[in-house]
Amino acid sequence: SYELTQPPSVSVSPGQTASISCSGEKLGHKYASWYQQKPGQSPVLVIYQDDKRPSGIPERFSGSNSGNTATLTISGTQAMDEADYYCQAWDSSTVVFGGGTKLTVL
Amino acid sequence: QVQLQESGPGLVKPSQTLSLTCTVSGASVSSGGYYWSWIRQHPGKGLEWIGYMYYSGSTNYSPSLQSRLSISVDTSKNQFSLKLSSVTAADTAVYYCARLSRVAGTETSYYFDYWGQGTLVTVSS
């Protein structure tokens, strides 16, 4: 079965750029989506189709996908961006999630 | 505004069947283009896709749960449901219902655009 791998944790200073990776075999041939989940809340879609932002998502969130890696980038990271982030892809008519990355803003 | 709301027992005994319902408002489960889905999250862990149902009635389930799982839809109530049989403590989790959408013109760009608030189901005697 298809697998997506994320680093367990990423740390960033306020105002700096955070990058969260998601790796999978030939992931660049698929489309990646990203979700933000804060404690006690449901996940929120922040990026879909590799690099599209849903309405209401700040411009500091961006995405890319090439080769075997998709990347979520948060520019000018704010304290409110501290959360868990999950990548997701579609493979053989099934949904696959990455294991999640805890973003710490300190 | 699309909204999804899970409902069902918060406590299920081992070996019994876990049953949850998701009530949808602001959209129709009979509409094409959307896959009505269930996802769960074990305490302190990541997201696990459970399965989905398409408006046509076709389903697709996680291979790890397929033998115990059933997802159905009630169009008259605009709801879809999850049944997971022979549960154990390992099925204790927050269960989310969500809408899976496909980007028009693509065959592989799918994403969850609306989620329910989640409901904690504990399996314990």
Coordinates of C-alpha atoms in Angstrom, one line a residue:
Chain A
S1 CA 0.0 0.0 0.0
Y2 CA 1.1 3.6 -0.6
E3 CA 2.8 5.4 2.2
L4 CA 3.4 9.1 2.9
T5 CA 6.2 10.0 5.3
Q6 CA 6.4 13.3 7.3
P7 CA 9.0 14.4 9.9
P8 CA 7.4 14.1 13.4
S9 CA 8.3 17.7 14.3
V10 CA 9.5 21.0 12.9
S11 CA 10.4 24.1 14.9
V12 CA 10.5 27.6 13.6
S13 CA 10.9 31.1 15.1
P14 CA 8.1 33.6 14.7
G15 CA 8.4 35.5 11.5
Q16 CA 10.6 32.9 9.9
T17 CA 9.7 30.4 7.2
A18 CA 8.6 26.9 8.1
S19 CA 8.9 24.0 5.6
I20 CA 7.2 20.6 6.2
S21 CA 7.9 17.8 3.8
C22 CA 5.8 14.8 2.8
S23 CA 7.5 12.0 0.9
G24 CA 6.1 9.2 -1.1
E25 CA 7.0 7.2 -4.2
K26 CA 6.5 9.3 -7.3
L27 CA 4.3 11.7 -5.2
G28 CA 5.0 14.4 -7.8
H29 CA 2.8 12.3 -10.2
K30 CA -0.1 12.6 -7.8
Y31 CA -1.7 15.6 -6.1
A32 CA -1.1 16.5 -2.5
S33 CA -3.3 18.2 0.0
W34 CA -2.5 19.6 3.4
Y35 CA -4.5 20.0 6.6
Q36 CA -3.9 21.9 9.8
Q37 CA -5.2 20.6 13.1
K38 CA -5.1 22.4 16.3
P39 CA -5.6 20.7 19.7
G40 CA -9.2 19.6 20.2
Q41 CA -10.3 20.8 16.7
S42 CA -11.1 19.1 13.4
P43 CA -8.6 19.3 10.6
V44 CA -8.8 22.3 8.3
L45 CA -7.8 22.2 4.6
V46 CA -5.0 24.7 3.9
I47 CA -3.6 23.5 0.5
Y48 CA -5.2 21.3 -2.2
Q49 CA -4.0 20.2 -5.6
D50 CA -0.4 20.7 -4.5
D51 CA -0.5 24.5 -4.4
K52 CA -4.0 25.9 -4.3
R53 CA -5.3 27.8 -1.2
P54 CA -8.9 27.5 -0.2
S55 CA -10.8 30.7 0.4
G56 CA -9.9 32.1 3.8
I57 CA -6.5 30.6 4.1
P58 CA -3.8 33.2 4.5
E59 CA -1.3 33.8 1.6
R60 CA 1.6 32.8 3.9
F61 CA 0.6 29.2 3.3
S62 CA 1.9 27.7 0.0
G63 CA 2.6 24.3 -1.4
S64 CA 4.7 22.5 -4.0
N65 CA 5.1 19.0 -5.2
S66 CA 7.8 17.5 -7.3
G67 CA 9.7 14.2 -7.6
N68 CA 9.0 12.2 -4.5
T69 CA 8.3 15.1 -2.1
A70 CA 5.5 17.6 -1.5
T71 CA 6.3 20.6 0.7
L72 CA 4.1 22.9 2.8
T73 CA 5.7 26.3 3.3
I74 CA 4.5 28.8 5.8
S75 CA 6.1 32.2 5.3
G76 CA 6.3 34.7 8.2
T77 CA 5.1 32.0 10.6
Q78 CA 2.9 33.3 13.4
A79 CA 2.2 31.8 16.8
M80 CA -1.3 30.9 15.7
D81 CA 0.2 28.5 13.1
E82 CA 1.5 26.2 15.8
A83 CA -0.4 23.0 15.1
D84 CA -0.2 19.5 13.6
Y85 CA 0.0 19.3 9.8
Y86 CA -1.0 16.3 7.7
C87 CA -0.4 15.7 4.0
Q88 CA -2.8 13.6 2.0
A89 CA -2.9 12.0 -1.4
W90 CA -5.1 9.7 -3.5
D91 CA -3.8 6.4 -4.6
S92 CA -5.7 3.5 -6.3
S93 CA -9.0 4.9 -5.3
T94 CA -8.0 5.2 -1.6
V95 CA -7.1 8.1 0.6
V96 CA -3.6 8.1 2.2
F97 CA -2.5 10.4 5.0
G98 CA 1.0 11.2 6.2
G99 CA 1.7 10.5 9.8
G100 CA 1.6 14.2 10.7
T101 CA 4.1 16.9 11.7
K102 CA 3.9 18.9 14.8
L103 CA 4.9 22.5 14.1
T104 CA 6.3 24.4 17.1
V105 CA 6.7 28.1 16.9
L106 CA 9.2 29.3 19.4
Chain B
Q1 CA -22.5 26.6 4.1
V2 CA -21.9 22.9 4.2
Q3 CA -22.0 21.3 7.7
L4 CA -21.5 17.8 8.9
Q5 CA -22.4 16.5 12.3
E6 CA -21.6 13.1 13.8
S7 CA -23.9 11.3 16.2
G8 CA -23.9 8.0 18.0
P9 CA -23.0 6.3 21.2
G10 CA -19.8 7.4 22.9
L11 CA -19.3 4.1 24.6
V12 CA -19.4 0.6 22.9
K13 CA -18.7 -2.7 24.5
P14 CA -15.9 -5.0 23.1
S15 CA -17.2 -7.4 20.3
Q16 CA -20.2 -5.2 19.6
T17 CA -20.9 -3.0 16.6
L18 CA -19.9 0.7 16.5
S19 CA -22.6 2.7 14.7
L20 CA -22.3 6.4 13.8
T21 CA -24.3 8.7 11.7
C22 CA -23.3 11.8 9.9
T23 CA -26.0 14.4 9.2
V24 CA -25.2 16.7 6.3
S25 CA -26.6 20.2 5.8
G26 CA -26.0 22.7 3.0
A27 CA -25.3 19.9 0.5
S28 CA -26.9 16.7 -0.7
V29 CA -25.5 13.3 -0.3
S30 CA -27.2 12.5 -3.6
S31 CA -25.1 14.9 -5.5
G32 CA -22.4 13.7 -7.8
G33 CA -18.8 14.6 -7.5
Y34 CA -18.5 14.1 -3.7
Y35 CA -17.4 11.1 -1.7
W36 CA -18.9 10.9 1.8
S37 CA -16.2 9.7 4.1
W38 CA -15.2 8.6 7.5
I39 CA -11.8 9.2 9.1
R40 CA -10.6 8.4 12.6
Q41 CA -7.9 9.5 14.9
H42 CA -6.6 7.4 17.8
P43 CA -5.8 9.4 21.0
G44 CA -2.7 11.4 20.4
K45 CA -2.1 9.9 16.9
G46 CA -2.5 10.8 13.3
L47 CA -5.4 10.7 10.9
E48 CA -6.6 7.3 9.5
W49 CA -8.8 7.0 6.5
I50 CA -11.7 4.6 7.1
G51 CA -13.7 4.6 3.9
Y52 CA -16.1 6.5 1.7
M53 CA -19.3 6.1 -0.2
Y54 CA -20.1 7.7 -3.5
Y55 CA -23.6 9.0 -4.2
S56 CA -24.2 6.1 -6.6
G57 CA -23.8 3.7 -3.7
S58 CA -20.4 2.5 -4.5
T59 CA -18.0 2.2 -1.6
N60 CA -14.3 1.8 -0.9
Y61 CA -12.9 0.8 2.4
S62 CA -9.5 0.8 4.1
P63 CA -8.0 -2.7 3.6
S64 CA -7.2 -2.9 7.3
L65 CA -10.9 -2.5 8.2
Q66 CA -12.7 -3.8 5.2
S67 CA -13.8 -7.1 6.8
R68 CA -15.6 -5.3 9.6
L69 CA -16.8 -2.2 7.9
S70 CA -20.0 -1.0 6.2
I71 CA -20.8 2.6 5.1
S72 CA -24.3 3.4 3.8
V73 CA -26.4 6.4 2.9
D74 CA -29.9 7.5 3.7
T75 CA -30.8 10.0 1.1
S76 CA -34.2 10.7 2.6
K77 CA -32.5 12.0 5.8
N78 CA -29.4 13.4 4.0
Q79 CA -27.3 11.2 6.2
F80 CA -24.6 8.6 5.8
S81 CA -23.6 6.0 8.4
L82 CA -20.7 3.9 9.6
K83 CA -20.9 0.4 11.1
L84 CA -17.8 -1.2 12.4
S85 CA -18.3 -4.7 13.8
S86 CA -16.4 -6.8 16.4
V87 CA -14.8 -3.7 18.0
T88 CA -11.9 -3.9 20.4
A89 CA -10.1 -1.3 22.5
A90 CA -8.0 -0.6 19.4
D91 CA -11.0 1.0 17.8
T92 CA -11.2 3.7 20.5
A93 CA -10.8 7.0 18.6
V94 CA -12.3 10.2 17.5
Y95 CA -14.4 9.5 14.4
Y96 CA -14.8 12.3 11.9
C97 CA -17.2 12.4 8.9
A98 CA -16.0 14.5 6.0
R99 CA -16.7 15.4 2.4
L100 CA -14.1 14.3 -0.1
S101 CA -14.2 16.4 -3.2
R102 CA -12.5 15.9 -6.6
V103 CA -11.0 18.7 -8.6
A104 CA -12.9 18.9 -11.9
G105 CA -10.8 17.8 -14.8
T106 CA -8.5 15.7 -12.7
E107 CA -8.6 12.0 -11.9
T108 CA -6.4 12.1 -8.8
S109 CA -6.8 15.4 -7.1
Y110 CA -9.0 14.7 -4.1
Y111 CA -9.3 16.6 -0.8
F112 CA -11.5 16.9 2.3
D113 CA -13.1 20.3 2.2
Y114 CA -15.6 19.9 5.0
W115 CA -15.3 18.0 8.3
G116 CA -17.6 17.3 11.2
Q117 CA -16.5 18.2 14.7
G118 CA -15.6 14.6 15.5
T119 CA -17.0 12.3 18.1
L120 CA -15.0 10.3 20.6
V121 CA -16.0 6.6 20.7
T122 CA -14.5 4.5 23.5
V123 CA -14.6 0.7 23.4
S124 CA -14.7 -0.6 26.9
S125 CA -16.7 -3.0 29.0

